[in-house]
Short mmCIF file of C-alpha atoms in Angstrom, two decimals:
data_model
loop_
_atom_site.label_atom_id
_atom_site.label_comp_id
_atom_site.label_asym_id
_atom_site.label_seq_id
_atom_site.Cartn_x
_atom_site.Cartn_y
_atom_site.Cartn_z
CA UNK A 1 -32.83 68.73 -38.63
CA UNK A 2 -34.68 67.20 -41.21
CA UNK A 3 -31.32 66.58 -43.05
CA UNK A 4 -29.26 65.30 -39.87
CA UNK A 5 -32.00 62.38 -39.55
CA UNK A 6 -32.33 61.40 -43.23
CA UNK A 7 -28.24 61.19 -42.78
CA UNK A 8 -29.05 58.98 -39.59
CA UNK A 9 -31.59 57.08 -41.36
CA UNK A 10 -28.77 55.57 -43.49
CA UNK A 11 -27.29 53.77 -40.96
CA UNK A 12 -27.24 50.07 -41.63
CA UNK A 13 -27.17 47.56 -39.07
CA UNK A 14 -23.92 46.07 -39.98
CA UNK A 15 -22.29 49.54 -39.96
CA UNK A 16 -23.30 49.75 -36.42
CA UNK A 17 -22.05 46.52 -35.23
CA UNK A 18 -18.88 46.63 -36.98
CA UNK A 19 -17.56 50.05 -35.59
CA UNK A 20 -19.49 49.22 -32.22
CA UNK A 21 -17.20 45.81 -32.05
CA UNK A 22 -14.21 47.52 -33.70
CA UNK A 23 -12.83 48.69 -30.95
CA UNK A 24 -11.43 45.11 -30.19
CA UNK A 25 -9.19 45.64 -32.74
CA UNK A 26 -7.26 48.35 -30.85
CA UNK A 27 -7.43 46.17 -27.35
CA UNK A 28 -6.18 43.12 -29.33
CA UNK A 29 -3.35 45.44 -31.64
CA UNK A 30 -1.50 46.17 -28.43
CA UNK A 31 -1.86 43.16 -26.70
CA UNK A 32 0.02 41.90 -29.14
CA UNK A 33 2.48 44.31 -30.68
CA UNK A 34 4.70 44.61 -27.75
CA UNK A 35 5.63 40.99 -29.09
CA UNK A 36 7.51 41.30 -31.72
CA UNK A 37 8.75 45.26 -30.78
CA UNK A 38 10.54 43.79 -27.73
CA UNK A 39 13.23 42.22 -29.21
CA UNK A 40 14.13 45.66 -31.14
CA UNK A 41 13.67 47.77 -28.26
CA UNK A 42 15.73 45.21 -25.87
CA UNK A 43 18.28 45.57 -28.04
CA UNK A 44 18.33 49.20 -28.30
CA UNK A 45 18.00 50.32 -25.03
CA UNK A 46 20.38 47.37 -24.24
CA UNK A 47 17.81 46.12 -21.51
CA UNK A 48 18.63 42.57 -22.70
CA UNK A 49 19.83 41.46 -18.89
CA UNK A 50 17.21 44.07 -17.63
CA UNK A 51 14.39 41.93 -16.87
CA UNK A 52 12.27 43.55 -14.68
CA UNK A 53 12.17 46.95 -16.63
CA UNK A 54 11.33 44.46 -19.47
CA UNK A 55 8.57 42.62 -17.43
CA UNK A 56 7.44 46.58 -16.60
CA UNK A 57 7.34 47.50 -19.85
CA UNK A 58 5.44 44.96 -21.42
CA UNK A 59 2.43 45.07 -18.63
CA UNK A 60 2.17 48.47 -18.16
CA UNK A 61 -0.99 48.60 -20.70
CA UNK A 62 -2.21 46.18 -18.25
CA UNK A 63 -1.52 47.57 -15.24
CA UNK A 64 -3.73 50.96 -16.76
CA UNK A 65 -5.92 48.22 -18.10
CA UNK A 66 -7.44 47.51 -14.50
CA UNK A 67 -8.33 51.26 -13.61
CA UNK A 68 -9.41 52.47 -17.62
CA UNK A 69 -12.13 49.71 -17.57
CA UNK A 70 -13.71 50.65 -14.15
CA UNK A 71 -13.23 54.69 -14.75
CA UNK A 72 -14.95 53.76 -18.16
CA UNK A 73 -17.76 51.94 -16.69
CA UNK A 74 -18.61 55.10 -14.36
CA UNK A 75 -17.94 57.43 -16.79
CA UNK A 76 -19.98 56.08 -19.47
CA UNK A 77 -23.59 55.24 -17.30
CA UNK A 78 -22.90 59.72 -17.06
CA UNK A 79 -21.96 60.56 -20.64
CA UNK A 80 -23.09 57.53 -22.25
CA UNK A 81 -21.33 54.52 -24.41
CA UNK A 82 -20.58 56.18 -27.72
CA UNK A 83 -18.61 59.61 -26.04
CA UNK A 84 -16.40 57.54 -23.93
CA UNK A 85 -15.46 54.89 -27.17
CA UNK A 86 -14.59 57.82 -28.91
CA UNK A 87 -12.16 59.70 -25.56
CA UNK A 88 -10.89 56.04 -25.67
CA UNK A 89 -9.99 56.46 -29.41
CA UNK A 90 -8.55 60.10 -28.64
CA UNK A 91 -6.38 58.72 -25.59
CA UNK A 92 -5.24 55.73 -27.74
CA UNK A 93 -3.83 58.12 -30.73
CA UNK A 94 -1.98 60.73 -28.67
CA UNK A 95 -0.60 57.66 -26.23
CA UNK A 96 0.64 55.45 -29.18
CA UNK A 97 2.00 58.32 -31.11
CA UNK A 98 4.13 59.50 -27.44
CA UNK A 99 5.09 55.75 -27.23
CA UNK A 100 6.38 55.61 -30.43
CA UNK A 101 8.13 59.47 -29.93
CA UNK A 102 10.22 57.89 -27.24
CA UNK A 103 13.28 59.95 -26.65
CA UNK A 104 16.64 58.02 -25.98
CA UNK A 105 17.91 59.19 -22.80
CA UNK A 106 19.12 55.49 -21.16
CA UNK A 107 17.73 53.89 -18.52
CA UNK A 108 15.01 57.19 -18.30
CA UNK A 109 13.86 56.30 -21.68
CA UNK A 110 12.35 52.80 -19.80
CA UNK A 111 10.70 54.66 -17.21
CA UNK A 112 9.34 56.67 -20.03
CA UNK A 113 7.95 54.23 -22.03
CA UNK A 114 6.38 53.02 -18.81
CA UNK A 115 4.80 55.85 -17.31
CA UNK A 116 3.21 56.47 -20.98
CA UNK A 117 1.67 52.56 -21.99
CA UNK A 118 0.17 52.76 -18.27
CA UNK A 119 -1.80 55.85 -19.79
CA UNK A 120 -2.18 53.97 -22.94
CA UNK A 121 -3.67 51.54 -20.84
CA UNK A 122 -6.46 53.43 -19.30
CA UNK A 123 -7.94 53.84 -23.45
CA UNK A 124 -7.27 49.45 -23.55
CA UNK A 125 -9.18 48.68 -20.15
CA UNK A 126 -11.57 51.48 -21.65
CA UNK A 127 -11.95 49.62 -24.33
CA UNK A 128 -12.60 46.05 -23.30
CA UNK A 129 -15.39 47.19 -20.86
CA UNK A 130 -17.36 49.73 -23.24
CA UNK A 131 -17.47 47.33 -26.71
CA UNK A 132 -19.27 44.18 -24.94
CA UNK A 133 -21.40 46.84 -23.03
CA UNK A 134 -22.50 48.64 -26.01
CA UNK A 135 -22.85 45.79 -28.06
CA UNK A 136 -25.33 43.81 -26.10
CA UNK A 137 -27.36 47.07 -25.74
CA UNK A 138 -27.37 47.41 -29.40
CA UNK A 139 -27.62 43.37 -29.92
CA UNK A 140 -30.98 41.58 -30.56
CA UNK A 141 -31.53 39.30 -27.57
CA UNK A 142 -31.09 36.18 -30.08
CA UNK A 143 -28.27 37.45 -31.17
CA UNK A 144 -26.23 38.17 -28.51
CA UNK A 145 -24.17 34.81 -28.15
CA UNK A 146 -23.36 35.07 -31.74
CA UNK A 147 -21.71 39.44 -31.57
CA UNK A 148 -20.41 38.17 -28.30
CA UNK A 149 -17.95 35.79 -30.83
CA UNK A 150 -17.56 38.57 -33.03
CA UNK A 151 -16.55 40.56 -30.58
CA UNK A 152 -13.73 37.75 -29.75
CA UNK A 153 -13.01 37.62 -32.99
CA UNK A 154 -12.09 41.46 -33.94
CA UNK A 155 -9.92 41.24 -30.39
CA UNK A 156 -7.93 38.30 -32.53
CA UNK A 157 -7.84 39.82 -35.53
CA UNK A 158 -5.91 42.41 -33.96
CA UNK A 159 -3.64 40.95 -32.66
CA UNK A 160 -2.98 38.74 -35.70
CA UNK A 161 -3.07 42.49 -37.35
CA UNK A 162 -0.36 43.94 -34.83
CA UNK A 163 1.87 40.66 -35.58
CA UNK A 164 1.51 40.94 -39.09
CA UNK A 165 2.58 44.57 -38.95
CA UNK A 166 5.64 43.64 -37.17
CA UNK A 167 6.99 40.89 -39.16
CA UNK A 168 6.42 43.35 -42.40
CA UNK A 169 8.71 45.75 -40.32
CA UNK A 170 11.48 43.96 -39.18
CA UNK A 171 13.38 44.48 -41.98
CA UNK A 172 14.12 48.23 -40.58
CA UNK A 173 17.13 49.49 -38.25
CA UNK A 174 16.43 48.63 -34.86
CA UNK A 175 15.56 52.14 -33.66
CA UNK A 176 12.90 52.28 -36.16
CA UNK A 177 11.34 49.07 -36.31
CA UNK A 178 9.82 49.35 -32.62
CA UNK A 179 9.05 52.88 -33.01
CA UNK A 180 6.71 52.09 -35.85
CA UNK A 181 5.37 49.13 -34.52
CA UNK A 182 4.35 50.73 -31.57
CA UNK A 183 3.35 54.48 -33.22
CA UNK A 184 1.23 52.53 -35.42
CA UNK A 185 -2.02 51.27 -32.98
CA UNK A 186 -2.50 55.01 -33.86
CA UNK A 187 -4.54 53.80 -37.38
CA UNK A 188 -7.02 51.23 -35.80
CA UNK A 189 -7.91 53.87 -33.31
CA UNK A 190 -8.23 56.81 -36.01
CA UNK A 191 -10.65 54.51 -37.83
CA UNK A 192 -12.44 53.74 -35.01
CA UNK A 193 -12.79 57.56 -34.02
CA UNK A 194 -13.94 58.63 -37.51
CA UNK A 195 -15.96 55.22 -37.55
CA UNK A 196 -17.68 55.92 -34.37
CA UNK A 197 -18.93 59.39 -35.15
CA UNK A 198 -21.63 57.84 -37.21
CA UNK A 199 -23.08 55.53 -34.45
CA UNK A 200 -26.25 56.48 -32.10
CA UNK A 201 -26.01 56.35 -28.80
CA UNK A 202 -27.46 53.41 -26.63
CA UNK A 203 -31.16 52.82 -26.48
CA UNK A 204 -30.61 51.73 -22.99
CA UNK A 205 -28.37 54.86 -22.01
CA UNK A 206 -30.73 57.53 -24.09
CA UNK A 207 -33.73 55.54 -21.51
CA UNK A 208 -32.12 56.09 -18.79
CA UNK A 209 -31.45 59.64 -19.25
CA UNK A 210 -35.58 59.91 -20.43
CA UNK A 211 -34.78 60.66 -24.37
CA UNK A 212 -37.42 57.95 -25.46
CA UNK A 213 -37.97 59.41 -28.60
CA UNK A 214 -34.36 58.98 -29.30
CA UNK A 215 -34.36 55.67 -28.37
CA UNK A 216 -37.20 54.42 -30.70
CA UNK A 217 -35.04 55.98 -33.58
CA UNK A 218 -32.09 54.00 -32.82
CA UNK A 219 -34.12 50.92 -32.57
CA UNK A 220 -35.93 51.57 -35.79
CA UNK A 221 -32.21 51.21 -37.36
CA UNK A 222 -31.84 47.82 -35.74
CA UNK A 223 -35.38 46.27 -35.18
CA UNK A 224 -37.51 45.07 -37.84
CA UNK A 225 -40.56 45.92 -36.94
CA UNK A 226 -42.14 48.38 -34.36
CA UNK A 227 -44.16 45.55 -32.25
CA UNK A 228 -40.48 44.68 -31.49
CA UNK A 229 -39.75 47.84 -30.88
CA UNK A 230 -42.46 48.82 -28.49
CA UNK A 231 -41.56 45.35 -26.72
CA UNK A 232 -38.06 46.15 -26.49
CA UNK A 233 -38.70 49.87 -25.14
CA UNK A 234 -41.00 48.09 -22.34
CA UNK A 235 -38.87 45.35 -21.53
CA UNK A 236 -35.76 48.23 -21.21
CA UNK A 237 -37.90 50.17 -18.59
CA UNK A 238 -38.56 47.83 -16.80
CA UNK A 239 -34.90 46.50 -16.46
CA UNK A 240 -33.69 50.06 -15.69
CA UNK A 241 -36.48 50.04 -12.85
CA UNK A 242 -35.52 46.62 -11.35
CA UNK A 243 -31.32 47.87 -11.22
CA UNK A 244 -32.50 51.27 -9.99
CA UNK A 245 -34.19 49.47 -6.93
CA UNK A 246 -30.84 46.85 -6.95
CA UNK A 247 -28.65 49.26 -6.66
CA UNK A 248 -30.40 51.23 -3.66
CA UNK A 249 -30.31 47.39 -1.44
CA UNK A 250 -26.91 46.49 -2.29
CA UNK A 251 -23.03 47.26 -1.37
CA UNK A 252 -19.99 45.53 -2.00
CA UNK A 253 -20.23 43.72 1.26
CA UNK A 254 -23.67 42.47 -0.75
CA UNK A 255 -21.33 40.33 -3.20
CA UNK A 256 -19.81 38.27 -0.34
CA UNK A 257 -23.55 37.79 1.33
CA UNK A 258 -24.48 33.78 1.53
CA UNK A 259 -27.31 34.95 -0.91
CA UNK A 260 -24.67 35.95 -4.07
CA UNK A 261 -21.17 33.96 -2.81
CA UNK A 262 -21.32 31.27 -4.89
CA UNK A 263 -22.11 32.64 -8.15
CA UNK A 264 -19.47 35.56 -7.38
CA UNK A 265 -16.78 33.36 -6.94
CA UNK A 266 -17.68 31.54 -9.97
CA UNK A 267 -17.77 33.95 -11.72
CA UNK A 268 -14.36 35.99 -10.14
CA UNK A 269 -12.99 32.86 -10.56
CA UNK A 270 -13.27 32.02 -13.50
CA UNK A 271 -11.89 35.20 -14.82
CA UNK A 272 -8.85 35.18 -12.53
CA UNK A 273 -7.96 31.63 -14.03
CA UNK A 274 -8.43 33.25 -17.23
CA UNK A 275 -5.14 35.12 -16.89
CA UNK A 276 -3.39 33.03 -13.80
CA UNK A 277 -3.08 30.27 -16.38
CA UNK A 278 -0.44 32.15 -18.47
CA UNK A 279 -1.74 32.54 -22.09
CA UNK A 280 -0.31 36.06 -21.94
CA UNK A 281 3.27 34.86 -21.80
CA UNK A 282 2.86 33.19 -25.04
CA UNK A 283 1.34 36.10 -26.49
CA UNK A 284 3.73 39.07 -25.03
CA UNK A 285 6.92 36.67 -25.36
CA UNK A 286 6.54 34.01 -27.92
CA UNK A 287 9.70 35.14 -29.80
CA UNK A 288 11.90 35.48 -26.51
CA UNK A 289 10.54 31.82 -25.72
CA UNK A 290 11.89 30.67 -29.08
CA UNK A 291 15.12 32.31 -28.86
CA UNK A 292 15.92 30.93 -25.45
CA UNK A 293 14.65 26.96 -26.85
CA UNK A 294 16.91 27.49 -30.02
CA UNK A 295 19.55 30.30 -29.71
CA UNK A 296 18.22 32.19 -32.72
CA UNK A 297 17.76 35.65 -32.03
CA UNK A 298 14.28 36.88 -31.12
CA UNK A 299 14.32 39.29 -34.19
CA UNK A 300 14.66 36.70 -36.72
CA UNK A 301 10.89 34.69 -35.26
CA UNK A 302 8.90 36.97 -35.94
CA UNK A 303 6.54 34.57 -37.80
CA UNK A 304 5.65 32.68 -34.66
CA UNK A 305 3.25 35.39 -33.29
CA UNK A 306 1.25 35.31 -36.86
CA UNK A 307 1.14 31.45 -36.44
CA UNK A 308 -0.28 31.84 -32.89
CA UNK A 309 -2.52 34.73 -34.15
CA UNK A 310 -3.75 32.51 -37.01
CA UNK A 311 -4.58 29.76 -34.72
CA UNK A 312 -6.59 32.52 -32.35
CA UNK A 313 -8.34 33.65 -35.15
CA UNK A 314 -9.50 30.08 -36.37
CA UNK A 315 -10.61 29.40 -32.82
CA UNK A 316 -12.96 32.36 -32.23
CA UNK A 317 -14.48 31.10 -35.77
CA UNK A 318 -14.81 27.52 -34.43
CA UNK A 319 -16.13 28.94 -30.81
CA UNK A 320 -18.25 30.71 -32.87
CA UNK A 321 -19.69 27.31 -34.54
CA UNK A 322 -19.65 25.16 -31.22
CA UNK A 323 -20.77 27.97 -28.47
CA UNK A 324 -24.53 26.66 -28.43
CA UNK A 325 -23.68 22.76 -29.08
CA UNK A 326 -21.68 22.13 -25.67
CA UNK A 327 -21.86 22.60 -21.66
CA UNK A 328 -19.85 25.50 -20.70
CA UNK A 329 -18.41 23.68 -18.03
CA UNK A 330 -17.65 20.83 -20.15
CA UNK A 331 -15.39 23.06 -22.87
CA UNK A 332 -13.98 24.76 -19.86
CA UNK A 333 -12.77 21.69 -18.49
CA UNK A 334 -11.33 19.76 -21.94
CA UNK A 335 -9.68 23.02 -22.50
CA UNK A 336 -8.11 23.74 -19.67
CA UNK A 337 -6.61 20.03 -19.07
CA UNK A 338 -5.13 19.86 -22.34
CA UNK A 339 -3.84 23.40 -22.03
CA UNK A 340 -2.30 22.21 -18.34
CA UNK A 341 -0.86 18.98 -20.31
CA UNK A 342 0.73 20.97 -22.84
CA UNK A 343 2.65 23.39 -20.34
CA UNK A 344 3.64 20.47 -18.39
CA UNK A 345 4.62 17.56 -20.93
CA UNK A 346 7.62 19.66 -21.90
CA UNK A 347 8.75 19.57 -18.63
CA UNK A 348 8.54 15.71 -18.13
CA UNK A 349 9.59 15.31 -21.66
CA UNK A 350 12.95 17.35 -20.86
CA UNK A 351 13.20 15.60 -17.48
CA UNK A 352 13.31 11.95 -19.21
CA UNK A 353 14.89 13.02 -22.50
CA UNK A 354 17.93 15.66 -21.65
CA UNK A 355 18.74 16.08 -25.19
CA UNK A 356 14.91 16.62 -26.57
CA UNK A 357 14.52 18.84 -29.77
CA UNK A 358 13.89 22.79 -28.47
CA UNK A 359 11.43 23.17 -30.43
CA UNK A 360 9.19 20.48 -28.75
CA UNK A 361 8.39 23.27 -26.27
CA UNK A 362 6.97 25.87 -29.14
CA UNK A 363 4.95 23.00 -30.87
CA UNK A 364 3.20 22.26 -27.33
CA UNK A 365 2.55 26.00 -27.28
CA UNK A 366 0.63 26.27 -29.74
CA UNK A 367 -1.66 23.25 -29.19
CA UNK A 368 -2.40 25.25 -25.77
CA UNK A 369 -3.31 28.40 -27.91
CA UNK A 370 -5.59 26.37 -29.80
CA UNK A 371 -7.59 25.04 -27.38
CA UNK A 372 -7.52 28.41 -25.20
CA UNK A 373 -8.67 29.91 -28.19
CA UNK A 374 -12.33 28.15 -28.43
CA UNK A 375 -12.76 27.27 -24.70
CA UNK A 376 -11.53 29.88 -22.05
CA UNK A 377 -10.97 32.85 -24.28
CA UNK A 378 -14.12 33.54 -25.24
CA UNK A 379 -16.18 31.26 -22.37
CA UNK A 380 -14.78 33.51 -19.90
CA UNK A 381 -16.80 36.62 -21.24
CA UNK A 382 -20.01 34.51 -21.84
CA UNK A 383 -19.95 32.96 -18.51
CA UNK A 384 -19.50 36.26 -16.49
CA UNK A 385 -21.97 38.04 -18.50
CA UNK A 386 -24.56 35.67 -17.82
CA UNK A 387 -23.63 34.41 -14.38
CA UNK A 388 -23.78 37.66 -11.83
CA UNK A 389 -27.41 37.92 -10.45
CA UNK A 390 -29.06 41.74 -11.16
CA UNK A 391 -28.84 42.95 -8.03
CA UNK A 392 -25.03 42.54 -8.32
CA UNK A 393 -24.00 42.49 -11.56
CA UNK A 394 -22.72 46.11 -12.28
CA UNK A 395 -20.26 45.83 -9.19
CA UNK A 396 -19.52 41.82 -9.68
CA UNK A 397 -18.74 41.95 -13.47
CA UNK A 398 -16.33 44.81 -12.56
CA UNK A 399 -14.72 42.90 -9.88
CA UNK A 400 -14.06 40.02 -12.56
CA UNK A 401 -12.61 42.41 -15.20
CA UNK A 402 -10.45 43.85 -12.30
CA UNK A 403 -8.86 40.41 -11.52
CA UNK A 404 -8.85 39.21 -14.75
CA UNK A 405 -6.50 42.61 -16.04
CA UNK A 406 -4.99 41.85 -12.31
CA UNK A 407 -3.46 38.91 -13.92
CA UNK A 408 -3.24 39.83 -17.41
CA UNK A 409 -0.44 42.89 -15.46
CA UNK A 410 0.89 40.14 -13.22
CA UNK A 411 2.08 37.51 -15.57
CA UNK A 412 3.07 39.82 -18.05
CA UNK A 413 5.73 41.57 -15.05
CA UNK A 414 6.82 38.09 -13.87
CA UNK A 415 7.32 36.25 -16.75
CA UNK A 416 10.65 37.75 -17.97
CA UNK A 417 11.57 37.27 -14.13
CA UNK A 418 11.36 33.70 -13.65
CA UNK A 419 12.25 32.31 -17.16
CA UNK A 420 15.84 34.57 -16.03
CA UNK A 421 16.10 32.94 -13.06
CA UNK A 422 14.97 29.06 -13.65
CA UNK A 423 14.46 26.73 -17.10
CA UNK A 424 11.55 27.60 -19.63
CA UNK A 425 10.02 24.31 -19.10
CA UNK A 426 9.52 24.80 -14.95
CA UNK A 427 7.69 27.84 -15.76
CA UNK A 428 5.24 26.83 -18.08
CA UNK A 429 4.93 23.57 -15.99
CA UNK A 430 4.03 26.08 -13.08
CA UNK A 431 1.45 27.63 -15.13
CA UNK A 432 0.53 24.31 -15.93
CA UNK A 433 -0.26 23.31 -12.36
CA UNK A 434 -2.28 26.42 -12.34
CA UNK A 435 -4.50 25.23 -15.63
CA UNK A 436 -5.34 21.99 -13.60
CA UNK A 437 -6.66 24.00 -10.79
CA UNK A 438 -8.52 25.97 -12.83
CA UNK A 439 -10.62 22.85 -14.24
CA UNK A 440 -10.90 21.38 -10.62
CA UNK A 441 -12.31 25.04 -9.52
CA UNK A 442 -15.06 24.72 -12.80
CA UNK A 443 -15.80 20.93 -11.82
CA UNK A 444 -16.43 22.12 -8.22
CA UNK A 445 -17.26 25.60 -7.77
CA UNK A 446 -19.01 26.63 -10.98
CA UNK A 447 -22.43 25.72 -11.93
CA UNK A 448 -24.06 25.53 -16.16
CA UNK A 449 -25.45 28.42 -17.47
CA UNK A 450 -26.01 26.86 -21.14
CA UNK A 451 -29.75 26.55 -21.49
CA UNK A 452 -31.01 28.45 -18.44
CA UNK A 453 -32.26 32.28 -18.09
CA UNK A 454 -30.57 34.46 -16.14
CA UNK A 455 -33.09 33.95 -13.80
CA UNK A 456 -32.89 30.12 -13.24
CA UNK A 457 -28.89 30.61 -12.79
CA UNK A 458 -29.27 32.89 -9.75
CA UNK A 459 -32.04 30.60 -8.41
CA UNK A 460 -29.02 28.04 -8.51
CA UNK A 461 -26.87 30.45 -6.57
CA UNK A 462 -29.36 31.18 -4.02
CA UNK A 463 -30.35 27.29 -3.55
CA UNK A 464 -27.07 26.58 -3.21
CA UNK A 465 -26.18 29.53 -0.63
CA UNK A 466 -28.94 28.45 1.68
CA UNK A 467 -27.64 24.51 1.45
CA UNK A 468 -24.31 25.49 2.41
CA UNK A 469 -26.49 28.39 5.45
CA UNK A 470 -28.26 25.03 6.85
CA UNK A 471 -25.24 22.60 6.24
CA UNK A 472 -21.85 24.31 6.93
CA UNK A 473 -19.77 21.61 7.46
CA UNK A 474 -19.88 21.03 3.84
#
């Protein structure tokens, strides 16, 4: 025993924050590998006119995405954080390695592929809710903003990882080039197994379940000194008191009460605009979009998804830099009108010019992944984390991260669809439209949260519930 804690002992901080953020790296690996294995597989499977199996194939992480997050978030307040990272890990291995196995039978071989990224899925949705959970468990209070960008960043890096890997592999037959892009996510999530086996277990989570002594140990690896300890411990209880009597007065109906509406719907909102907006079509597609603006073949642009994954990776650096300097409304609202201008000045630009360059379109793209990479990327996270009063927040921050992967699945289905059935520019120009809503929804229907507690921003919500009780008309 003696032995097993000395071994604990040496457990630094950063060791624990690294692995506990690492498993971004597998959520943001298959975001973004499907990008450049799609052209390979398309032309394999000769689905190259098949564009809803395509649309199917390339959200069906997503699709798994919306029910792994919320079976996660159950599962983990009974086994705790650090178990369910590591089934994650587990379910991500065997599912990449079977997606990567994929046995050529024809059109079966779509279905397939299908049926087996949905399961993949349930280990990404898994994913994305456990790492921010554990993280600000583990997190300092004053540091929280700051892992919260880290955490960002590692879901970039992986993606700019899973590009990488498949511009290095695009050199291989067909067959075998998507094959090992896709068998591949298995690494990321073997190092994050063996990675995780080292990390404790929640303080919060070994509370809850009344291992106190356990807690103060894990603290003592992250907390300098035991005054902030013994705060912490207190400060933990009495959180874990205050949601144990939350939970008891409160339903779903709860989250639609005049009390909470306002701050849910901010917060829902926010995250549904996240995806509605379309950043995911750049990221699944970018070298179908290329091919259909030039006529090159989608194999050959491989290099676009590093560029975008460079500029995502700059971005969570410079949110990173900026996230305490501005309003959150007021980088929410830049962002999302340039990002609106940038899907719709192709559009206008084709309209008055017939004969404009093709690539026009791809430069405008990537001016919209640079600003969605410092504004509503990461904003979205912040602002839902901080927005949902106690009494709601487990139920309300699941509801956001169930219409956020809602439309992460959706415009990843539909994209394929309608650039196969009208021009490029009309659909980003519809997405576009969408990006303009989205800052008249922040402008009107979502209050500031820099610079207030928690407790302040739900005062706002109720205030502003009991304005709209006495004054309905407005």
């Amino acid at each position: 025993m003696n032995v097993m804690a000395k071994a604990e002992k040496k457990i630094s901080s950063a060791f624990i924050y690294f692995f506990g953020s690492f498993g971004g790296i597998l959520f943001g690996y298959d975001i973004g590998v499907m990008t450049g294995a799609l052209p390979f597989l398309q032309a394999d499977w000769h689905l190259e006119n098949a564009a809803s199996l395509v649309g199917w194939i390339t959200s069906a992480v997503m699709f798994g995405a919306i029910f792994g997050g919320a079976l996660a978030g159950q599962l983990s307040d009974k086994f705790g954080r650090r178990k369910m990272i590591l089934m994650s890990a587990i379910v991500f291995v065997v599912f990449s390695v079977l997606s990567g196995v994929s046995p050529d039978m024809g059109e079966a071989s779509a279905y397939y592929l299908i049926i087996v990224r949905m399961l993949l899925g349930l280990a990404v949705g898994a994913a994305s809710a456990l790492v921010p959970a554990y993280m600000s468990e583990m997190a300092p209070a004053k540091a929280r903003g700051r892992l919260s960008g880290l955490n960002q960043t590692m879901i970039v890096s992986g993606m700019l990882l899973s590009y990488v890997v498949d511009f290095l592999l695009k050199d291989l037959p067909g067959e075998w080039a998507w094959r090992l892009m896709l068998g591949l996510a298995a690494v990321p999530a073997l190092i994050l197994f063996l990675g995780v086996l080292r990390l404790p277990e929640s303080p919060r989570f070994l509370l809850r379940k009344g291992d106190e002594a356990q807690a103060r140990k894990v603290l003592s690896y992250i907390r300098k000194n035991p005054a902030e300890i013994d705060q912490e411990l207190a400060s933990i209880k009495e959180t874990a008191k205050e949601e144990r009597q939350a939970n008891q007065k409160t339903s779903w109906s709860s989250l639609f009460s005049g009390k909470y509406r306002y701050l849910v719907i901010a917060g829902v909102g926010v995250a549904a605009f996240q995806q509605f907006q379309g950043a995911n079509a750049i990221f699944y597609y970018i070298p179908l979009i290329v091919q259909k603006a030039t006529g090159q073949a989608a194999s050959s642009n491989l290099m676009w998804p590093i560029v975008q994954g460079v500029i995502l990776v700059v971005g969570s650096l410079v949110y990173m830099w900026i996230a305490d300097k501005f309003n959150r409304r007021t980088l929410l609202m830049v962002g999302g009108a340039v990002m609106g201008l940038s899907f719709i000045l192709p559009a206008v630009i084709n309209w008055m010019m017939p004969n404009m360059n093709p690539m026009t379109i791809v430069v405008f793209l990537c001016i919209y992944v640079a600003f969605y990479s410092f504004t509503w990327a990461p904003l979205t996270w912040v602002l839902v984390g901080e927005i949902f009063p106690l009494a709601i927040r487990g139920r309300a921050s699941g509801l956001a991260s169930s219409f956020n992967w809602i439309g992460s699945w959706l415009v990843g289905l539909i994209f394929p669809i309608m650039t196969a059935s009208m021009p490029q520019e009309a659909v980003f120009a519809i997405f576009g439209i969408i990006c303009i809503l989205g800052v008249i929804f922040v402008k009107t229907c979502v209050p500031e949260t820099r610079g207030h507690t928690l407790e302040e921003i739900e005062e706002q919500g109720t205030n502003h519930g009991r304005v709209k009780a006495s004054n309905p008309e407005n």
